[in-house]
Amino acid sequence: MDENTLSIILVEPQLGQNIGAVARAMLNFGLTDLRLVRPRDGWPNQEAVAPAAGADKVLENVKVFPSTHTAIADLNRIFATSCRSHDMVKFIYAPNVALKSLASTAQEGQKVGVLFGSERCGLHNDDLSLCEAHIKIPTNPGFSSLNIAHAVVLIAYEWFLQVTSCPTQVFRTGATHLATGEDVGNFFAHLEEELDRTGFLRHKKKRPTMVRNIRNIFQRAQLTDQEVRTLRGIIRSLVREPQPLRAQKNQNKAA
Amino acid sequence: MDENTLSIILVEPQLGQNIGAVARAMLNFGLTDLRLVRPRDGWPNQEAVAPAAGADKVLENVKVFPSTHTAIADLNRIFATSCRSHDMVKFIYAPNVALKSLASTAQEGQKVGVLFGSERCGLHNDDLSLCEAHIKIPTNPGFSSLNIAHAVVLIAYEWFLQVTSCPTQVFRTGATHLATGEDVGNFFAHLEEELDRTGFLRHKKKRPTMVRNIRNIFQRAQLTDQEVRTLRGIIRSLVREPQPLRAQKNQNKAA
């Protein structure tokens, strides 16, 4: 991730607080190369420190440039974020498509970056003409202007998805593991035995359907072995006579 | 989008400015149902107004609840964002998988929402146990704590991708259109004729390769009809004798 990185270039950013929020968002997704072109309030900027929330590695590494041209001089491919309609003939990509393409270029050892415009007016046409293509973040057409840090979050996130292999679904069972068919089968036998005894399943004709429906509830839950033990404890507890609550009595005495 | 929406529930949010940034991010992606559980500084909160950047529709619609339980009472499916490791047995989904699932439930006319914890300590285990599953936003393990508005941006964006059909690639050509094979072929003939005349293609053996390489440069650019006309004008301009610069001369006189 250190070799193959995405450079984030902010052109004429205005608020230090936004630059700090950008730094935090970048480091959240493993990015550290932040470049500023003519930041309005200069650099360094104390306003950036708190919103960066500890992303010092990014703030200390910030480079300032007098022009977009110099800021991108060492990059092999540069895309621009832009939500406005321009007259230019350009490819416009969705974020996932754009970052996938940039990530594969980076994996070949080349340097890639994305340009973001100022809070007030976005990127100028001259900046856009220095870029290979535009990235259009899809938004509500009635309220499309994204906060600059929010735009960076989305691009950095899509980059991270491309360069890391994140699981899309995990079933976390902690110290336990998924119950076996035998565990679950014994639980069903236990439950149904008690439901027969208490008369819940007394309608012979309906019984098979009722049993299937009850089993399906628990099958959907993908029980762990510990949960099966808990459920069997619940059954045992529900069917026996109430026990004297020794602990509770003692507590009451103490109070 | 008005019927099938995603509710955003913030549990014990602290800074009004973050609530405002959340409202902006929500409306950017077409969401308007923001619910607050015990906001630290009460509600309404003037600190939220500026960062909302005009998302008044969301701010005016905010509902405040005394507990997570009451905030989710009308929802059919609730997921929780969480980056911490808990002991609970839960499904953990990547954002795209989670939002795809919630979007299809919403399209069946059921109500869905996502829970976000406070800036300081995220969601409590009791809140998490009210949710069907967790959403884990993949982040840099060394710097994983997202700003709350940034987390909402990502979830709202993934929701928007699921409920709208956004093009992943567009070639914007403005008022012009892609050049035809004939346009491009005539341009190549024009260029190669001039390159033959000026001697650039004089090596007979290398000529076929050189011609192919030159053609490939322009093929990759996917030229429009207007761009072909521009390129042919460039060739004509380059091959003729320099013309007297009448306009420039007049300018110099004026200066």
Coordinates of C-alpha atoms in Angstrom, one line a residue:
Chain A
M1 CA 0.0 0.0 0.0
D2 CA 3.0 2.3 0.5
E3 CA 4.3 1.8 -3.0
N4 CA 1.0 1.7 -4.8
T5 CA -0.8 4.7 -3.6
L6 CA -3.3 7.3 -4.8
S7 CA -2.3 11.0 -4.6
I8 CA -5.1 13.4 -3.5
I9 CA -4.7 16.9 -5.0
L10 CA -6.9 19.7 -3.7
V11 CA -6.9 22.7 -6.0
E12 CA -7.4 26.1 -4.1
P13 CA -9.0 24.5 -1.0
Q14 CA -10.5 27.2 1.3
L15 CA -11.1 25.9 4.8
G16 CA -8.4 24.4 6.9
Q17 CA -11.0 22.4 8.7
N18 CA -11.9 20.7 5.4
I19 CA -8.2 20.0 4.7
G20 CA -8.0 18.3 8.1
A21 CA -11.2 16.3 7.5
V22 CA -9.7 15.2 4.1
A23 CA -6.5 14.1 5.9
R24 CA -8.5 12.0 8.3
A25 CA -10.5 10.4 5.5
M26 CA -7.4 9.6 3.6
L27 CA -5.6 7.9 6.4
N28 CA -8.8 5.9 7.2
F29 CA -8.3 4.3 3.8
G30 CA -4.5 4.1 3.9
L31 CA -3.7 7.2 1.8
T32 CA -0.9 9.6 2.9
D33 CA 0.0 11.7 -0.2
L34 CA -2.0 15.0 0.1
R35 CA -1.1 17.9 -2.3
L36 CA -2.5 21.4 -2.1
V37 CA -2.5 23.8 -4.9
R38 CA -2.6 27.5 -3.7
P39 CA -4.5 26.8 -0.4
R40 CA -6.4 30.1 0.4
D41 CA -5.2 30.4 4.0
G42 CA -1.6 29.1 3.4
W43 CA 0.0 26.1 4.9
P44 CA 0.4 24.8 7.6
N45 CA -3.0 25.8 8.9
Q46 CA -3.9 25.2 12.6
E47 CA -7.6 24.8 11.7
A48 CA -6.8 21.5 10.1
V49 CA -5.4 19.8 13.2
A50 CA -8.5 19.0 15.2
P51 CA -10.6 17.6 12.3
A52 CA -7.6 15.5 11.2
A53 CA -8.2 13.6 14.4
G54 CA -4.7 12.3 14.7
A55 CA -3.9 11.8 11.0
D56 CA -0.6 13.6 11.6
K57 CA 1.2 11.4 9.1
V58 CA -0.9 13.0 6.4
L59 CA -0.7 16.6 7.6
E60 CA 3.1 16.4 8.1
N61 CA 3.5 15.0 4.6
V62 CA 1.4 17.7 2.8
K63 CA 3.1 19.3 -0.2
V64 CA 2.1 22.7 -1.5
F65 CA 2.3 23.7 -5.2
P66 CA 1.9 27.0 -7.1
S67 CA -0.1 25.3 -9.9
T68 CA -2.1 22.2 -10.8
H69 CA 0.5 21.6 -13.5
T70 CA 3.4 21.3 -11.0
A71 CA 1.3 19.4 -8.5
I72 CA 0.7 16.6 -11.0
A73 CA 4.1 16.7 -12.7
D74 CA 5.2 13.2 -11.5
L75 CA 1.9 11.4 -11.9
N76 CA 1.3 9.1 -14.8
R77 CA -2.5 9.2 -14.7
I78 CA -4.7 11.9 -13.3
F79 CA -8.5 11.8 -13.0
A80 CA -10.7 14.8 -11.9
T81 CA -13.8 14.8 -9.8
S82 CA -16.5 17.0 -11.3
C83 CA -20.2 17.2 -10.9
R84 CA -20.7 20.1 -13.3
S85 CA -21.5 19.7 -16.9
H86 CA -18.7 21.0 -19.1
D87 CA -18.4 21.3 -22.9
M88 CA -15.3 19.2 -22.9
V89 CA -15.1 15.9 -24.7
K90 CA -14.2 13.6 -21.8
F91 CA -14.8 10.1 -20.5
I92 CA -16.9 10.2 -17.3
Y93 CA -16.6 7.2 -15.0
A94 CA -18.5 6.1 -11.9
P95 CA -16.1 6.0 -8.9
N96 CA -15.8 2.2 -8.7
V97 CA -14.9 2.0 -12.4
A98 CA -12.4 4.9 -12.2
L99 CA -10.7 3.6 -9.1
K100 CA -10.4 0.1 -10.4
S101 CA -8.7 1.5 -13.5
L102 CA -6.3 3.7 -11.4
A103 CA -5.6 0.8 -9.0
S104 CA -4.5 -1.5 -11.7
T105 CA -2.2 1.2 -13.2
A106 CA -0.7 1.7 -9.7
Q107 CA -0.2 -2.0 -9.3
E108 CA 2.0 -1.8 -12.4
G109 CA 4.2 0.7 -10.5
Q110 CA 2.9 3.9 -12.0
K111 CA 1.7 6.9 -10.1
V112 CA -1.9 7.9 -10.1
G113 CA -3.9 10.8 -8.5
V114 CA -7.3 12.4 -8.3
L115 CA -8.0 16.1 -8.4
F116 CA -10.6 17.9 -6.3
G117 CA -11.8 21.5 -6.8
S118 CA -12.4 24.2 -4.3
E119 CA -15.4 24.4 -2.0
R120 CA -16.8 27.4 -3.8
C121 CA -16.5 26.6 -7.5
G122 CA -15.0 23.1 -8.1
L123 CA -12.4 22.7 -10.7
H124 CA -11.7 25.2 -13.5
N125 CA -11.8 24.0 -17.1
D126 CA -8.1 24.5 -17.4
D127 CA -7.5 22.0 -14.5
L128 CA -10.0 19.6 -16.1
S129 CA -8.1 19.7 -19.4
L130 CA -5.0 18.4 -17.6
C131 CA -6.8 15.2 -16.6
E132 CA -7.4 12.1 -18.6
A133 CA -11.1 11.6 -17.5
H134 CA -13.7 12.7 -15.0
I135 CA -15.1 10.8 -12.1
K136 CA -18.8 11.6 -11.4
I137 CA -20.0 10.7 -8.0
P138 CA -23.7 9.9 -8.5
T139 CA -25.9 12.2 -6.3
N140 CA -29.4 13.5 -5.9
P141 CA -29.8 15.8 -8.8
G142 CA -31.7 18.3 -6.6
F143 CA -28.9 18.6 -4.1
S144 CA -25.7 17.5 -5.7
S145 CA -23.0 19.6 -4.1
L146 CA -20.8 17.4 -1.9
N147 CA -18.6 18.6 0.9
I148 CA -15.0 18.3 -0.3
A149 CA -14.0 15.9 2.5
H150 CA -17.1 13.8 1.8
A151 CA -16.0 13.6 -1.9
V152 CA -12.6 12.5 -0.8
V153 CA -14.0 9.9 1.6
L154 CA -15.9 8.3 -1.3
I155 CA -13.0 8.2 -3.6
A156 CA -10.6 6.9 -0.9
Y157 CA -13.1 4.2 0.1
E158 CA -13.5 3.0 -3.5
W159 CA -9.7 3.0 -3.9
F160 CA -9.4 0.9 -0.7
L161 CA -12.0 -1.6 -2.0
Q162 CA -9.9 -2.0 -5.1
V163 CA -6.5 -2.5 -3.4
T164 CA -7.5 -4.6 -0.5
S165 CA -9.5 -7.8 -0.4
C166 CA -12.3 -7.1 2.0
P167 CA -14.7 -9.9 2.8
T168 CA -18.3 -9.0 1.8
Q169 CA -19.9 -11.3 4.4
V170 CA -18.7 -12.7 7.6
F171 CA -20.6 -14.7 10.2
R172 CA -18.9 -13.8 13.5
T173 CA -19.4 -16.5 16.1
G174 CA -16.8 -15.4 18.6
A175 CA -15.4 -18.3 20.7
T176 CA -18.2 -20.6 19.6
H177 CA -18.8 -22.3 16.3
L178 CA -21.8 -23.1 14.2
A179 CA -23.9 -25.9 15.7
T180 CA -23.8 -29.3 13.9
G181 CA -26.9 -31.0 12.5
E182 CA -26.9 -33.3 15.4
D183 CA -26.9 -30.4 17.9
V184 CA -29.8 -28.8 16.2
G185 CA -31.6 -32.1 15.7
N186 CA -31.4 -32.9 19.4
F187 CA -32.6 -29.4 20.2
F188 CA -35.7 -29.9 18.0
A189 CA -36.4 -33.3 19.5
H190 CA -36.2 -31.7 23.0
L191 CA -38.4 -28.8 22.1
E192 CA -41.0 -30.9 20.3
E193 CA -41.1 -33.4 23.1
E194 CA -42.0 -30.7 25.5
L195 CA -44.5 -29.1 23.1
D196 CA -46.2 -32.5 22.7
R197 CA -46.3 -32.9 26.5
T198 CA -47.8 -29.4 27.1
G199 CA -50.3 -29.8 24.3
F200 CA -49.1 -27.1 22.0
L201 CA -48.8 -29.7 19.2
R202 CA -52.1 -31.5 20.0
H203 CA -53.7 -31.0 16.6
K204 CA -52.5 -34.2 14.9
K205 CA -53.4 -32.9 11.4
K206 CA -51.6 -29.6 11.8
R207 CA -48.7 -31.0 13.7
P208 CA -46.3 -31.7 10.8
T209 CA -46.7 -28.1 9.4
M210 CA -46.4 -26.6 12.8
V211 CA -43.2 -28.5 13.5
R212 CA -41.7 -27.5 10.2
N213 CA -42.6 -23.8 10.7
I214 CA -41.0 -23.8 14.2
R215 CA -37.9 -25.5 12.9
N216 CA -37.6 -22.9 10.1
I217 CA -37.5 -20.1 12.7
F218 CA -34.4 -21.6 14.3
Q219 CA -32.8 -22.7 11.0
R220 CA -32.8 -19.1 9.7
A221 CA -30.9 -18.0 12.8
Q222 CA -27.9 -20.3 12.0
L223 CA -27.4 -21.2 15.6
T224 CA -24.1 -21.8 17.2
D225 CA -23.4 -24.7 19.6
Q226 CA -23.5 -22.3 22.6
E227 CA -26.8 -20.9 21.4
V228 CA -28.3 -24.4 21.1
R229 CA -27.2 -25.0 24.7
T230 CA -28.8 -21.7 25.8
L231 CA -32.1 -22.6 24.0
R232 CA -32.2 -26.0 25.6
G233 CA -31.6 -24.3 29.0
I234 CA -34.5 -22.0 28.2
I235 CA -36.8 -24.9 27.5
R236 CA -35.8 -26.7 30.7
S237 CA -36.3 -23.5 32.7
L238 CA -39.7 -22.8 31.2
V239 CA -41.1 -26.3 31.8
R240 CA -40.2 -26.6 35.5
E241 CA -41.9 -25.1 38.5
P242 CA -40.6 -21.7 39.5
Q243 CA -37.5 -22.0 41.7
P244 CA -37.0 -20.0 44.8
L245 CA -34.8 -17.0 43.8
R246 CA -32.0 -17.3 46.3
A247 CA -29.8 -14.7 44.8
Q248 CA -32.6 -12.2 44.4
K249 CA -33.8 -12.8 48.0
N250 CA -30.2 -12.1 49.3
Q251 CA -30.0 -9.0 47.2
N252 CA -33.3 -7.7 48.6
K253 CA -32.1 -8.4 52.1
A254 CA -28.9 -6.4 51.5
A255 CA -30.8 -3.5 50.1
Chain B
M1 CA -37.4 7.4 -3.6
D2 CA -39.9 9.0 -1.2
E3 CA -41.7 5.8 -0.4
N4 CA -38.7 3.5 -0.3
T5 CA -36.2 5.2 1.9
L6 CA -33.5 4.5 4.4
S7 CA -33.8 5.9 7.9
I8 CA -30.6 7.1 9.5
I9 CA -30.5 6.8 13.3
L10 CA -27.8 8.5 15.3
V11 CA -27.5 7.3 18.8
E12 CA -26.3 9.9 21.3
P13 CA -24.6 12.2 18.7
Q14 CA -22.5 14.9 20.3
L15 CA -21.6 17.7 18.0
G16 CA -24.3 19.7 16.2
Q17 CA -21.8 20.3 13.4
N18 CA -21.6 16.6 12.8
I19 CA -25.5 16.3 12.7
G20 CA -25.5 19.1 10.1
A21 CA -22.9 17.3 8.0
V22 CA -24.9 14.1 8.3
A23 CA -28.0 16.0 7.0
R24 CA -26.1 17.3 4.0
A25 CA -24.7 13.9 3.2
M26 CA -28.1 12.3 3.5
L27 CA -29.8 14.8 1.1
N28 CA -26.9 14.4 -1.4
F29 CA -28.1 10.9 -1.7
G30 CA -31.8 11.5 -1.6
L31 CA -32.4 10.6 2.1
T32 CA -34.5 12.7 4.4
D33 CA -35.4 10.6 7.5
L34 CA -32.9 11.5 10.2
R35 CA -33.6 10.3 13.8
L36 CA -31.6 11.3 16.9
V37 CA -31.6 9.3 20.1
R38 CA -30.7 11.5 23.1
P39 CA -28.6 14.1 21.2
R40 CA -26.1 15.5 23.8
D41 CA -26.8 19.1 23.1
G42 CA -30.5 18.8 22.6
W43 CA -32.4 19.6 19.4
P44 CA -32.8 21.9 17.4
N45 CA -29.1 22.9 17.5
Q46 CA -27.9 26.0 15.7
E47 CA -24.4 24.4 15.2
A48 CA -26.0 22.0 12.7
V49 CA -27.3 24.7 10.3
A50 CA -24.1 25.8 8.5
P51 CA -22.6 22.4 7.9
A52 CA -26.0 21.2 6.5
A53 CA -25.4 23.6 3.6
G54 CA -29.0 24.0 2.8
A55 CA -30.3 20.5 3.6
D56 CA -33.2 22.2 5.5
K57 CA -35.6 19.5 4.4
V58 CA -33.6 17.0 6.5
L59 CA -33.1 19.3 9.5
E60 CA -36.7 20.3 9.7
N61 CA -37.8 16.7 9.5
V62 CA -35.5 15.4 12.3
K63 CA -37.2 13.3 15.0
V64 CA -35.8 13.0 18.5
F65 CA -36.3 9.8 20.6
P66 CA -35.6 8.9 24.2
S67 CA -34.3 5.4 23.4
T68 CA -33.0 3.4 20.5
H69 CA -35.9 1.0 21.0
T70 CA -38.4 3.8 20.3
A71 CA -36.4 5.2 17.5
I72 CA -36.6 2.0 15.5
A73 CA -40.1 1.0 16.6
D74 CA -41.7 1.3 13.1
L75 CA -38.8 -0.2 11.1
N76 CA -38.9 -3.7 9.7
R77 CA -35.1 -4.2 9.3
I78 CA -32.3 -2.4 11.2
F79 CA -28.6 -2.8 10.6
A80 CA -25.9 -1.3 12.7
T81 CA -22.6 0.2 11.7
S82 CA -19.8 -1.0 13.9
C83 CA -16.0 -1.2 13.5
R84 CA -15.3 -2.6 16.9
S85 CA -15.1 -6.3 17.7
H86 CA -17.8 -7.6 19.9
D87 CA -18.6 -10.9 21.4
M88 CA -22.0 -11.1 19.9
V89 CA -22.9 -13.7 17.3
K90 CA -23.8 -11.6 14.3
F91 CA -23.7 -11.4 10.5
I92 CA -21.2 -8.7 9.4
Y93 CA -21.7 -7.4 5.9
A94 CA -19.7 -5.1 3.6
P95 CA -21.6 -1.9 2.9
N96 CA -22.6 -2.8 -0.7
V97 CA -23.9 -6.2 0.4
A98 CA -25.9 -4.7 3.3
L99 CA -27.4 -1.9 1.4
K100 CA -28.4 -4.1 -1.5
S101 CA -30.2 -6.3 0.9
L102 CA -31.9 -3.4 2.7
A103 CA -32.8 -1.8 -0.7
S104 CA -34.6 -4.9 -1.9
T105 CA -36.6 -5.0 1.4
A106 CA -37.5 -1.4 1.0
Q107 CA -38.7 -2.0 -2.6
E108 CA -41.1 -4.5 -1.1
G109 CA -42.6 -1.6 0.8
Q110 CA -41.0 -2.4 4.2
K111 CA -39.1 0.2 6.3
V112 CA -35.4 -0.1 6.8
G113 CA -32.8 1.8 8.7
V114 CA -29.1 2.0 9.8
L115 CA -27.9 2.8 13.3
F116 CA -24.8 4.9 13.9
G117 CA -23.1 5.3 17.3
S118 CA -21.7 8.4 19.0
E119 CA -18.5 10.1 18.1
R120 CA -16.9 9.0 21.4
C121 CA -17.7 5.4 21.8
G122 CA -19.8 4.1 18.9
L123 CA -22.8 1.9 19.6
H124 CA -23.4 0.1 22.9
N125 CA -23.9 -3.6 22.9
D126 CA -27.5 -3.1 23.9
D127 CA -28.1 -1.1 20.8
L128 CA -26.3 -3.6 18.7
S129 CA -28.5 -6.4 20.0
L130 CA -31.6 -4.6 18.6
C131 CA -30.1 -4.9 15.1
E132 CA -30.3 -7.8 12.7
A133 CA -26.7 -7.5 11.5
H134 CA -23.6 -5.3 11.4
I135 CA -22.2 -3.3 8.6
K136 CA -18.5 -3.1 8.6
I137 CA -17.0 -0.3 6.5
P138 CA -13.5 -1.6 5.5
T139 CA -10.8 0.7 6.7
N140 CA -7.1 1.0 7.4
P141 CA -6.7 -1.2 10.5
G142 CA -4.1 1.3 11.9
F143 CA -6.5 4.3 11.7
S144 CA -10.0 2.9 11.5
S145 CA -12.1 5.5 13.3
L146 CA -14.3 7.3 10.8
N147 CA -15.9 10.7 11.4
I148 CA -19.7 10.0 11.9
A149 CA -20.7 12.1 8.9
H150 CA -18.1 10.3 6.8
A151 CA -19.6 7.0 7.8
V152 CA -23.1 8.2 6.9
V153 CA -21.8 9.5 3.5
L154 CA -20.5 6.0 2.7
I155 CA -23.7 4.2 3.7
A156 CA -26.0 6.8 1.9
Y157 CA -23.8 6.5 -1.2
E158 CA -24.0 2.7 -1.3
W159 CA -27.8 3.0 -0.8
F160 CA -28.0 5.5 -3.7
L161 CA -26.1 3.1 -5.9
Q162 CA -28.6 0.4 -5.1
V163 CA -31.8 2.4 -5.7
T164 CA -30.8 4.3 -8.7
S165 CA -29.4 3.1 -12.0
C166 CA -26.2 5.2 -12.4
P167 CA -24.2 4.8 -15.6
T168 CA -20.8 3.5 -14.9
Q169 CA -19.2 5.0 -18.0
V170 CA -20.3 7.8 -20.2
F171 CA -18.4 9.4 -23.1
R172 CA -19.5 13.0 -23.1
T173 CA -19.1 14.5 -26.5
G174 CA -21.2 17.6 -26.1
A175 CA -22.8 18.9 -29.3
T176 CA -20.6 16.7 -31.4
H177 CA -20.6 13.0 -32.0
L178 CA -18.1 10.2 -32.4
A179 CA -16.3 10.4 -35.8
T180 CA -17.2 7.8 -38.4
G181 CA -14.7 5.3 -39.8
E182 CA -14.7 7.4 -43.0
D183 CA -13.9 10.7 -41.1
V184 CA -11.0 9.0 -39.3
G185 CA -9.8 7.2 -42.5
N186 CA -9.7 10.5 -44.4
F187 CA -7.8 12.1 -41.5
F188 CA -5.2 9.3 -41.6
A189 CA -4.9 9.6 -45.4
H190 CA -4.4 13.4 -45.0
L191 CA -1.8 13.0 -42.2
E192 CA 0.2 10.2 -43.9
E193 CA 0.2 12.1 -47.2
E194 CA 1.8 15.1 -45.6
L195 CA 4.2 12.9 -43.6
D196 CA 5.3 11.2 -46.9
R197 CA 5.7 14.6 -48.5
T198 CA 7.9 16.0 -45.6
G199 CA 10.0 12.8 -45.4
F200 CA 8.9 11.6 -41.9
L201 CA 7.9 8.2 -43.3
R202 CA 10.8 7.9 -45.7
H203 CA 12.1 4.6 -44.4
K204 CA 10.2 2.2 -46.6
K205 CA 10.8 -0.8 -44.3
K206 CA 9.7 0.9 -41.2
R207 CA 6.8 2.8 -42.8
P208 CA 4.0 0.2 -42.2
T209 CA 4.9 0.0 -38.5
M210 CA 5.2 3.7 -38.1
V211 CA 1.8 4.3 -39.7
R212 CA 0.2 1.7 -37.5
N213 CA 1.7 3.2 -34.4
I214 CA 0.6 6.7 -35.3
R215 CA -2.9 5.5 -36.2
N216 CA -3.2 3.8 -32.8
I217 CA -2.4 7.0 -30.9
F218 CA -5.5 8.6 -32.5
Q219 CA -7.7 5.5 -32.3
R220 CA -7.2 5.4 -28.5
A221 CA -8.5 8.9 -28.3
Q222 CA -11.9 8.0 -29.7
L223 CA -12.2 11.2 -31.8
T224 CA -15.3 13.1 -32.4
D225 CA -16.2 14.6 -35.8
Q226 CA -15.3 18.1 -34.6
E227 CA -11.9 16.8 -33.2
V228 CA -11.1 15.3 -36.6
R229 CA -11.8 18.6 -38.3
T230 CA -9.6 20.3 -35.7
L231 CA -6.7 17.9 -36.3
R232 CA -7.0 18.3 -40.1
G233 CA -6.9 22.1 -39.5
I234 CA -3.7 21.6 -37.4
I235 CA -2.1 19.6 -40.2
R236 CA -3.0 22.3 -42.8
S237 CA -1.6 25.0 -40.5
L238 CA 1.6 23.1 -39.7
V239 CA 2.5 22.5 -43.4
R240 CA 2.0 26.0 -44.8
E241 CA 4.3 28.9 -44.6
P242 CA 3.8 31.1 -41.5
Q243 CA 1.0 33.7 -42.2
P244 CA 1.4 37.4 -41.2
L245 CA -0.3 37.7 -37.8
R246 CA -2.5 40.6 -38.5
A247 CA -4.4 40.6 -35.2
Q248 CA -1.2 40.3 -33.1
K249 CA 0.4 43.1 -35.0
N250 CA -2.7 45.3 -34.3
Q251 CA -2.5 44.4 -30.6
N252 CA 1.2 45.3 -30.4
K253 CA 0.3 48.7 -32.0
A254 CA -2.4 49.3 -29.5
A255 CA -0.1 48.4 -26.5

